[in-house]
Coordinates of C-alpha atoms in Angstrom, one line a residue:
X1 CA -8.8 -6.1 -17.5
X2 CA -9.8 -3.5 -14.6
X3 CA -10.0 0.1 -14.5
X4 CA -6.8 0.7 -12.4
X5 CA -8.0 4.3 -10.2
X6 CA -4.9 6.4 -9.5
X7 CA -4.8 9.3 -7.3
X8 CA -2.8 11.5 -9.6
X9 CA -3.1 13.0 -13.5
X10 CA -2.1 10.3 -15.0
X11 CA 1.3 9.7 -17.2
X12 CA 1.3 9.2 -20.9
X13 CA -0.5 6.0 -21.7
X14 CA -2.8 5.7 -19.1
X15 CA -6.2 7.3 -19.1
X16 CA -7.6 10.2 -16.7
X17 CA -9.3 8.8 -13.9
X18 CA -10.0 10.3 -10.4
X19 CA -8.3 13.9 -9.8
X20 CA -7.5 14.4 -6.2
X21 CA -4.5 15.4 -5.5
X22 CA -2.2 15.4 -2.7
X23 CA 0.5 18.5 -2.7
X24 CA 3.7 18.4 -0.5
X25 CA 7.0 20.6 -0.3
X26 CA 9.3 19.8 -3.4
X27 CA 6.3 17.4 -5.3
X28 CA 5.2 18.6 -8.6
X29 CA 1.3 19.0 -8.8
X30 CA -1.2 18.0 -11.0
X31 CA -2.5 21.7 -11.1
X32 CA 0.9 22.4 -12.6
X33 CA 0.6 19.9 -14.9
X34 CA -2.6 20.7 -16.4
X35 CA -5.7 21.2 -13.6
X36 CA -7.3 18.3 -11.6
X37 CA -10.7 18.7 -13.7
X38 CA -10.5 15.3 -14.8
X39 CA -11.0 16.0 -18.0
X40 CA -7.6 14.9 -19.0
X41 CA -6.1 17.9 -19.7
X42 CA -2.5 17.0 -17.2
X43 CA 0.5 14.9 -18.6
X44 CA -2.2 12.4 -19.3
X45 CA -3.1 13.6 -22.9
X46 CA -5.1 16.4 -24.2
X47 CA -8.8 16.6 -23.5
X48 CA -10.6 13.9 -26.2
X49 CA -6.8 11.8 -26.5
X50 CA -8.6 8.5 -25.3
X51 CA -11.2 7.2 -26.8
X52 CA -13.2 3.9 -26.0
X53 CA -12.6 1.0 -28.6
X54 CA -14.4 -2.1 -27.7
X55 CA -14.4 -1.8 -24.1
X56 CA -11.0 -0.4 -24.1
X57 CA -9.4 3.0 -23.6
X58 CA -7.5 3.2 -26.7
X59 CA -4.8 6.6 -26.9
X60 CA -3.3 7.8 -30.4
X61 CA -4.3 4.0 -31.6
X62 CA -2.6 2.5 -29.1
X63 CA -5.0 0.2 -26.7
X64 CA -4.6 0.4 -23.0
X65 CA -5.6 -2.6 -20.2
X66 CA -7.9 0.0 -18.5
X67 CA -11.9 -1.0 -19.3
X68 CA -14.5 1.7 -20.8
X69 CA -18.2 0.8 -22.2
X70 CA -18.5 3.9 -24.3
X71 CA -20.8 5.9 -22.7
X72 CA -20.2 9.4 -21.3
X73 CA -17.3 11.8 -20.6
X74 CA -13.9 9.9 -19.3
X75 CA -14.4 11.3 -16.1
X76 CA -18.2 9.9 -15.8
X77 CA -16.9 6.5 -16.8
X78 CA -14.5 5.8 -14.8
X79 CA -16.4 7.0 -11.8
X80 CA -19.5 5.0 -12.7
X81 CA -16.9 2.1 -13.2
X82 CA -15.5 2.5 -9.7
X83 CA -18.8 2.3 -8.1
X84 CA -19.6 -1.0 -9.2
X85 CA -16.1 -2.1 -8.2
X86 CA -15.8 -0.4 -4.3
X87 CA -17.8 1.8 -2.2
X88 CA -15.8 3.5 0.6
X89 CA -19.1 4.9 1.8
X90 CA -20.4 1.3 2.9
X91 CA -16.9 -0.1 3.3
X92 CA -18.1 -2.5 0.4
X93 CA -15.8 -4.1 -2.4
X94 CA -17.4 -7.2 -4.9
X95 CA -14.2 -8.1 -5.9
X96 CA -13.8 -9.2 -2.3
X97 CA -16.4 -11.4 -1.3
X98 CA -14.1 -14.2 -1.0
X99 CA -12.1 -12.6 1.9
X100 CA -13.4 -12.1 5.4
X101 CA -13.9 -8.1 6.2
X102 CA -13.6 -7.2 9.7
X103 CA -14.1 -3.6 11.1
X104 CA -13.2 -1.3 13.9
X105 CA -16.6 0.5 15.5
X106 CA -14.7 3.5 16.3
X107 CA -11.7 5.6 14.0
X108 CA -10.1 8.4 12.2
X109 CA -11.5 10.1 11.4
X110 CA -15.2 11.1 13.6
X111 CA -15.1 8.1 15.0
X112 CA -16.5 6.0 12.2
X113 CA -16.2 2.4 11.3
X114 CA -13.2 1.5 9.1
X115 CA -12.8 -1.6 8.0
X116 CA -10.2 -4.5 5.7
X117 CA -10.6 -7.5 4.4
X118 CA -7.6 -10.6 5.8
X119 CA -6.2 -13.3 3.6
X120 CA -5.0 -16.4 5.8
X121 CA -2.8 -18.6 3.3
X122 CA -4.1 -22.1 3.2
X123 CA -0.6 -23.4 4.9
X124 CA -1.3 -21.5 7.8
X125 CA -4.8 -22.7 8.2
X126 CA -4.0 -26.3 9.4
X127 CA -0.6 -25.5 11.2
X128 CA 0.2 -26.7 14.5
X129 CA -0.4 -24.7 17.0
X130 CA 1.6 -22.3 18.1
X131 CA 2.9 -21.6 14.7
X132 CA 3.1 -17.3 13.9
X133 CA 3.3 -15.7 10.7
X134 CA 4.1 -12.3 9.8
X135 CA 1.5 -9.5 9.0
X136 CA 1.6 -7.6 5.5
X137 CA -0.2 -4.4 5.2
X138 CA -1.0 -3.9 2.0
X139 CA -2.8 -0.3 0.4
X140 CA -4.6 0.7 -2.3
X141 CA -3.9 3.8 -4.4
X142 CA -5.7 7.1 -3.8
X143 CA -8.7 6.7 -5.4
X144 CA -8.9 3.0 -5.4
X145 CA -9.9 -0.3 -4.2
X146 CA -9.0 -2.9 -1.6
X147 CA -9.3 -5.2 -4.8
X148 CA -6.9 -3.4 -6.5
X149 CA -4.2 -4.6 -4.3
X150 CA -5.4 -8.4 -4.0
X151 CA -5.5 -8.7 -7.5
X152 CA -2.0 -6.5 -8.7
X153 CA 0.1 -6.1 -5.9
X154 CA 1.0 -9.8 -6.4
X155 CA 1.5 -10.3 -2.1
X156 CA -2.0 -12.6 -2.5
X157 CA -0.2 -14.7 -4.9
X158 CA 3.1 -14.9 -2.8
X159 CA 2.0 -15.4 0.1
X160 CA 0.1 -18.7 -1.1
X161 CA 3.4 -19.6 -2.9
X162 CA 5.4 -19.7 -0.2
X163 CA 6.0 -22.6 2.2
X164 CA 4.3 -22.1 6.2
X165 CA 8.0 -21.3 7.2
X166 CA 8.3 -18.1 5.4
X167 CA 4.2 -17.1 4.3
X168 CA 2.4 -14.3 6.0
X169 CA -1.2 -13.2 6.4
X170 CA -2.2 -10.1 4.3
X171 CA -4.8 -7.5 4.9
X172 CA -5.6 -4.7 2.5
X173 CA -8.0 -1.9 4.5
X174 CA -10.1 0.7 2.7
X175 CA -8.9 4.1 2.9
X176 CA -11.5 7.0 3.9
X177 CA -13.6 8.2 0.8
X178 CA -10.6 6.0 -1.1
X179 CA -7.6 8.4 0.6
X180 CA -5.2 8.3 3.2
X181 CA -3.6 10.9 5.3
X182 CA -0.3 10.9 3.6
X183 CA 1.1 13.6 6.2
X184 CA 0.4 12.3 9.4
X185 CA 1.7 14.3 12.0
X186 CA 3.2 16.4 9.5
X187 CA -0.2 17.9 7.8
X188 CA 0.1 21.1 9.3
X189 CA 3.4 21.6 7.6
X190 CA 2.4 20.0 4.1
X191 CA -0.8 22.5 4.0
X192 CA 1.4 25.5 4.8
X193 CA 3.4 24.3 1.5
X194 CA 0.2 23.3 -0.5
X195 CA -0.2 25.4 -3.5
X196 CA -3.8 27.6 -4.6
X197 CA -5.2 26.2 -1.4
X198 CA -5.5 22.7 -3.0
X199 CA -7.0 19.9 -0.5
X200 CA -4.7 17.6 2.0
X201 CA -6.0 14.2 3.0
X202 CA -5.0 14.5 6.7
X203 CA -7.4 11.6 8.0
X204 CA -5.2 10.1 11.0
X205 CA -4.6 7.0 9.3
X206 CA -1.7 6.5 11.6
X207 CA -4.1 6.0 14.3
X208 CA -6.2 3.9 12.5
X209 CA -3.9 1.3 11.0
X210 CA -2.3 1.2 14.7
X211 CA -5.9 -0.2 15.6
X212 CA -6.0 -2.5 12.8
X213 CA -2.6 -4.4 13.8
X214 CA -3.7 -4.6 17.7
X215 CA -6.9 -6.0 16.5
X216 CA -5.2 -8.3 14.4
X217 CA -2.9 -9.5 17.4
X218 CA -4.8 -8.8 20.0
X219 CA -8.2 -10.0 19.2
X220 CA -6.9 -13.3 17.6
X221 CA -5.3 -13.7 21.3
X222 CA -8.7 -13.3 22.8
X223 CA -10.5 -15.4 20.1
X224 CA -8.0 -18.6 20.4
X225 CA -4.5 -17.7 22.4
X226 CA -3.1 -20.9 21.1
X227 CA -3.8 -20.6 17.7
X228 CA -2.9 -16.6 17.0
X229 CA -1.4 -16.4 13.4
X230 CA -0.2 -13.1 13.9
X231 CA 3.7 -12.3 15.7
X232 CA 3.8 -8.9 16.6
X233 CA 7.2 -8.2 15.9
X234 CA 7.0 -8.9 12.5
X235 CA 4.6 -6.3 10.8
X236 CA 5.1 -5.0 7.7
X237 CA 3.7 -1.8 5.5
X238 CA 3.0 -1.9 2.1
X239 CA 0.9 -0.2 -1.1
X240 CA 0.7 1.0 -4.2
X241 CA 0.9 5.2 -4.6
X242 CA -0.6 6.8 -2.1
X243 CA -1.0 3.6 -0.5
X244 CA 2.9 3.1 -0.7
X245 CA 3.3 7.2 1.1
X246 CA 1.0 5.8 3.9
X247 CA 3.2 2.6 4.3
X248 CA 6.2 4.9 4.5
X249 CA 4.2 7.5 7.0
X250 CA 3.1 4.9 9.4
X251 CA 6.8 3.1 9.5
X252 CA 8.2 6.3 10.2
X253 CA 5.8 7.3 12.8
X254 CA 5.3 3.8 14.6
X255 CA 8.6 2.0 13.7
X256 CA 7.9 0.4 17.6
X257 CA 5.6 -1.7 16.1
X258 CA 6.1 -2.0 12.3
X259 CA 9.2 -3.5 11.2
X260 CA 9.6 -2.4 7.7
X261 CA 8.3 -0.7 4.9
X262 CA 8.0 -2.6 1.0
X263 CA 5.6 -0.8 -1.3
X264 CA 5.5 0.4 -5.0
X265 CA 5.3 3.9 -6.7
X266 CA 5.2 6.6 -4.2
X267 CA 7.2 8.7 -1.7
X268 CA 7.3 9.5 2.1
X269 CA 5.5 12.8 2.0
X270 CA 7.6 15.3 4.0
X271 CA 10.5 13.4 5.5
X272 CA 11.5 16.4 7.2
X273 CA 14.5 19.1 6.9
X274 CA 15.7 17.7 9.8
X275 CA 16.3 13.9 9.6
X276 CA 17.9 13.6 13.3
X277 CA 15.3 15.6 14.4
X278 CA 12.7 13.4 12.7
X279 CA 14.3 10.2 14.1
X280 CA 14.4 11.8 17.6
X281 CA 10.7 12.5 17.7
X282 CA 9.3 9.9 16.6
X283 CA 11.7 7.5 17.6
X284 CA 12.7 6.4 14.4
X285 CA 14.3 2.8 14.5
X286 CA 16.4 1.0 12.1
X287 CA 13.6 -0.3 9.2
X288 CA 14.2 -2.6 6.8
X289 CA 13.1 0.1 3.2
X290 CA 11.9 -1.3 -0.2
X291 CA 11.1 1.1 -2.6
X292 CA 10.3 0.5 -6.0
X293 CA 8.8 2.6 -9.1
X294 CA 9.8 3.2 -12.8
X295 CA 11.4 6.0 -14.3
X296 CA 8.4 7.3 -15.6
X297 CA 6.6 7.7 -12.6
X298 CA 6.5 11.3 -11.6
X299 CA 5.5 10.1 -7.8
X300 CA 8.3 7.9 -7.5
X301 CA 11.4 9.5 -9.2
X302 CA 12.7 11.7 -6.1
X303 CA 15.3 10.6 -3.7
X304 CA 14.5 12.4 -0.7
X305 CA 12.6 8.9 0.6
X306 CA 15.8 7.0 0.2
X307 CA 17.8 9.3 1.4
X308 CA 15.6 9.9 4.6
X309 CA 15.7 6.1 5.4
X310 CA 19.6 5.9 4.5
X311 CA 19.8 8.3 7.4
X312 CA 17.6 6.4 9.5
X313 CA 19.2 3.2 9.1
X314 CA 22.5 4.4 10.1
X315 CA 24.0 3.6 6.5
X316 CA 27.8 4.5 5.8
X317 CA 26.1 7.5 3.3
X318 CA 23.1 8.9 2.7
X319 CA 24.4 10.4 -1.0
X320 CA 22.7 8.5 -3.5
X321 CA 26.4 8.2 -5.8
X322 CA 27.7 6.4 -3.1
X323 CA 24.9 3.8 -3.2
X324 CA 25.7 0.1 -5.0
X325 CA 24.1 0.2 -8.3
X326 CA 23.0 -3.1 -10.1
X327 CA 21.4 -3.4 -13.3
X328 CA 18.7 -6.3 -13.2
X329 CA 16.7 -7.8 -16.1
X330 CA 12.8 -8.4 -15.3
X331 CA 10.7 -10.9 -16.8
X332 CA 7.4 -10.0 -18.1
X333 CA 4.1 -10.1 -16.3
X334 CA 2.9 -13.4 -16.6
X335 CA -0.6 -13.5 -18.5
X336 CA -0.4 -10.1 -19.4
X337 CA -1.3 -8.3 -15.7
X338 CA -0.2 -5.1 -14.4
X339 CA 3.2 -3.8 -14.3
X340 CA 3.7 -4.9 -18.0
X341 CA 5.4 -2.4 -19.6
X342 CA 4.3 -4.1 -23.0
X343 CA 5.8 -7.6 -24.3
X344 CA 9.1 -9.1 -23.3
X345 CA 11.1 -7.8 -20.3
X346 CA 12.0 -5.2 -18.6
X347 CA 15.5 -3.3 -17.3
X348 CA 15.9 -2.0 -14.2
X349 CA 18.4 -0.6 -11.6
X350 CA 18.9 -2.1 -7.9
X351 CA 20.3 0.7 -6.2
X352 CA 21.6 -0.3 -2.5
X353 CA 22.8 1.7 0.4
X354 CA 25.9 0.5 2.3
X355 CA 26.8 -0.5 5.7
X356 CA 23.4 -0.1 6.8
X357 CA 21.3 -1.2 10.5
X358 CA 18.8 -2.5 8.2
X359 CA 18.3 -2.9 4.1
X360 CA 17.9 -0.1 2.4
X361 CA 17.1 -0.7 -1.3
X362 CA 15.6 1.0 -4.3
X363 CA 14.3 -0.8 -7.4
X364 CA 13.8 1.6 -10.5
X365 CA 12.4 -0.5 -13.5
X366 CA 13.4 1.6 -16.4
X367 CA 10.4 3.3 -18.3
X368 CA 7.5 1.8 -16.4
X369 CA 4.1 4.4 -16.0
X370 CA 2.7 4.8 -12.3
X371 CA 1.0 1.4 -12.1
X372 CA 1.1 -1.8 -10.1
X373 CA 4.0 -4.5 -10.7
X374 CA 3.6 -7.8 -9.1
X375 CA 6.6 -8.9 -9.7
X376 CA 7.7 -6.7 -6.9
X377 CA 6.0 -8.3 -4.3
X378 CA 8.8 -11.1 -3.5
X379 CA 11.5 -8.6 -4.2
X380 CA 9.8 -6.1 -1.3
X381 CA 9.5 -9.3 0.8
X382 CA 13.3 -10.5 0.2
X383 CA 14.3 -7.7 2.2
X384 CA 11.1 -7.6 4.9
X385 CA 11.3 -10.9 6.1
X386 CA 15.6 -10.1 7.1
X387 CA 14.3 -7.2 9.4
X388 CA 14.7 -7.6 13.1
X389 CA 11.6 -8.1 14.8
X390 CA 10.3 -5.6 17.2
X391 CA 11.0 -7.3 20.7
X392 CA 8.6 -5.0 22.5
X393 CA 5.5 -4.2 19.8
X394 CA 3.4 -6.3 21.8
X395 CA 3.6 -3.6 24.8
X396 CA 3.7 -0.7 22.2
X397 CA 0.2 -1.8 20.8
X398 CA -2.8 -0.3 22.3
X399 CA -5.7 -1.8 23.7
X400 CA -7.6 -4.2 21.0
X401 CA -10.1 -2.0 19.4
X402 CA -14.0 -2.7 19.4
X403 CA -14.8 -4.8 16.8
X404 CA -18.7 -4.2 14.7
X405 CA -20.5 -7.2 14.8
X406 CA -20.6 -8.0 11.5
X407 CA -16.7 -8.7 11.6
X408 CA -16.4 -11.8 9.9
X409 CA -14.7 -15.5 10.8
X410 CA -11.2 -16.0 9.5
X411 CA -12.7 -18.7 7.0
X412 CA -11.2 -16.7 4.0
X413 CA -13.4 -18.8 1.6
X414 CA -12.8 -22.5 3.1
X415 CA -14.7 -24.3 5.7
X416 CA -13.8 -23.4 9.2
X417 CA -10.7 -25.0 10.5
X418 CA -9.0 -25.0 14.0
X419 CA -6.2 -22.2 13.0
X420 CA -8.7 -19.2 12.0
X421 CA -7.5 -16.3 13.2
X422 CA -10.7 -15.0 14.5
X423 CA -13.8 -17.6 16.2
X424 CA -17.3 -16.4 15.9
X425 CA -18.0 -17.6 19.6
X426 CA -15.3 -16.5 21.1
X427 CA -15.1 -13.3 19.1
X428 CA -18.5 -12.6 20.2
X429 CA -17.2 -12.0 24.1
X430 CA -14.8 -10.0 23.0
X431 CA -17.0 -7.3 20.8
X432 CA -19.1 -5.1 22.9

């Protein structure tokens, strides 16, 4: 098991890790819930609740999946645990050797070098030229890891299940110091409704993940025109928590070249009074809108983001008891992973809005905490992969960013093959 870091004073059951916190109009804080110390004292449990029981956090006598080796407050260990794991400082993460990490020279925010690591399924690797796949964008929590994503998001997993007709690439960036900028061009506004003068992440992370797709299009072009993996039209946002705000932000910002939005537990921070207003300026388009969570999850269980893309999509209503309701049975994580609410299944709700431009669905799993669920992935990418493409994203990309030169080859852990995305030789040119 891994220490899963979460941006936000943890629910019952889970353990306190990192504290920052991210306040918008109409979201409960953790300050309200118990400070941001991270001593525990939130929703999470009392102070001195968990304790570590052979190298797990164990609550009440209950054992959690999150890892501990005794030593030191909560707060110290899972810090000391999350620096082995990532460091955002020097855009390093061990749990993701395997992957090749490429980097921008120049981004949100000062201008600094952000960087992700790219997972090229191994079907796509030796197709025939001329062959394009999708792009998933994939987050971590606030707080958390590139790895975290690999390993529990459960798109790695997909994508390599899937046949070369209907894979995609993946790429799971780094946030700055672990964060994203949630608000966007809406941070002025979310400050002005931040309570006790609490911090905002307001990084543009917009601007940087725009520079991340026109280097993954663009500088594969550059590298190999014949062999790009990458079709522009078909880009995609997803995450985990904050991760999962940041895929809705940058959707509804740059829906001109991101197709859709499929991520797990969390919300699009400050959708706006005014949802014609918001469509009008930022030229909202029809996107297809997965959005899934559990009923325990503070940072899911609001409507507003369904609501918001409801409106967006042109759907027949935007009132949530005029959606379709389903009720669905899950199975349980296989081998135990994240997302398992405890053995057997899970119940949850499929909640779908009507006569829409483009899907619009919500997927409450009854009872689940704020944590990762891979079984979500293929349910997120059901309704992705049925969006229209975006005929003009090509033209709405920028310029391909400058590339560090320790961006890495496309050999995602196998020996060099004619379909990398990105050549060392030719990549060289390109990289000044």
């Amino acid at each position: 098991a891994t220490v899963s870091v979460l941006n936000w004073t943890p629910p019952a059951r889970m353990p306190p890790l990192f504290p920052y916190v991210v306040l918008a109009a109409g979201v409960a804080t953790a300050a309200a819930k118990g400070g941001d110390d991270g001593a525990g004292s939130g929703s999470g449990g009392k102070d001195g609740a968990w304790v570590c029981v052979d190298g797990y956090w164990v609550e009440d006598g209950v054992k959690s999946e999150y890892t501990c080796d005794g030593n030191g407050k909560k707060e110290d260990e899972n810090a000391k645990t999350a620096k082995t794991r990532c460091d955002a400082s020097t855009f390093t993460d061990p749990a993701m050797a395997a992957f090749p990490r490429i980097c921008v020279a120049s981004a949100p925010p000062n201008n600094q070098r952000r960087c992700w690591w790219v997972h090229l399924p191994a079907t796509l690797r030796d197709a025939p030229e001329g062959v394009t796949a999708p792009l998933v964008v994939d987050m971590h929590g606030g707080g958390g890891c590139p790895s975290d994503q690999m390993l529990y998001s459960g798109f790695k997993e997909l994508a390599d299940s899937l046949s070369r007709d209907d894979t995609f690439v993946v790429v799971w960036p780094m946030g700055h110091d672990g964060l994203w900028g949630t608000c966007g061009a809406d941070c002025d506004a979310v400050k002005q409704a931040a309570e006790g003068g609490k911090s905002v992440a307001d990084t543009d992370d917009v601007a940087f993940l725009t520079d991340l797709i026109a280097a993954m299009v663009k500088h594969a072009k550059i590298a190999n025109a014949t062999t790009s993996r990458i079709n522009p039209g078909r880009v995609y946002a997803s995450g985990f928590s904050m991760g999962c705000m940041m895929a809705h932000r940058v959707t509804m910002e740059r829906s001109d070249i991101v197709a859709g939005v499929g991520c797990h537990g969390g919300m699009l921070i400050h959708p706006g009074d005014d949802l014609a207003a918001q469509q009008k300026r930022f030229g909202v388009q029809p996107s297809a809108a997965f959005m899934s969570g559990g009923t325990a999850d503070a940072w899911f269980m609001e409507s507003e983001s369904m609501r918001a893309w409801a409106a967006w999509n042109g759907c027949s209503s935007t009132d949530h008891t005029q959606f379709l309701n389903d009720t669905v049975t899950l199975d349980a994580v296989a081998g135990g992973g994240k997302g398992e609410k405890g053995s057997g299944t899970n119940t949850a709700k499929s909640v779908v809005a009507q006569s829409c431009k483009a899907p619009t669905r919500r997927f409450e799993i009854l009872d689940l905490p704020h944590t990762l669920d891979p079984r979500m992935a293929s349910r997120a990418w059901n309704v992705l992969k049925t969006s229209e493409e975006r005929a003009n994203a090509l033209g709405a990309l920028p310029d391909a960013p400058q590339l560090t030169a320790d961006s890495q080859i496309m050999n995602d852990g196998a020996a060099a093959a004619p379909a990398m995305l990105l050549l060392m030789g030719c990549m060289a040119a390109a990289v000044v």
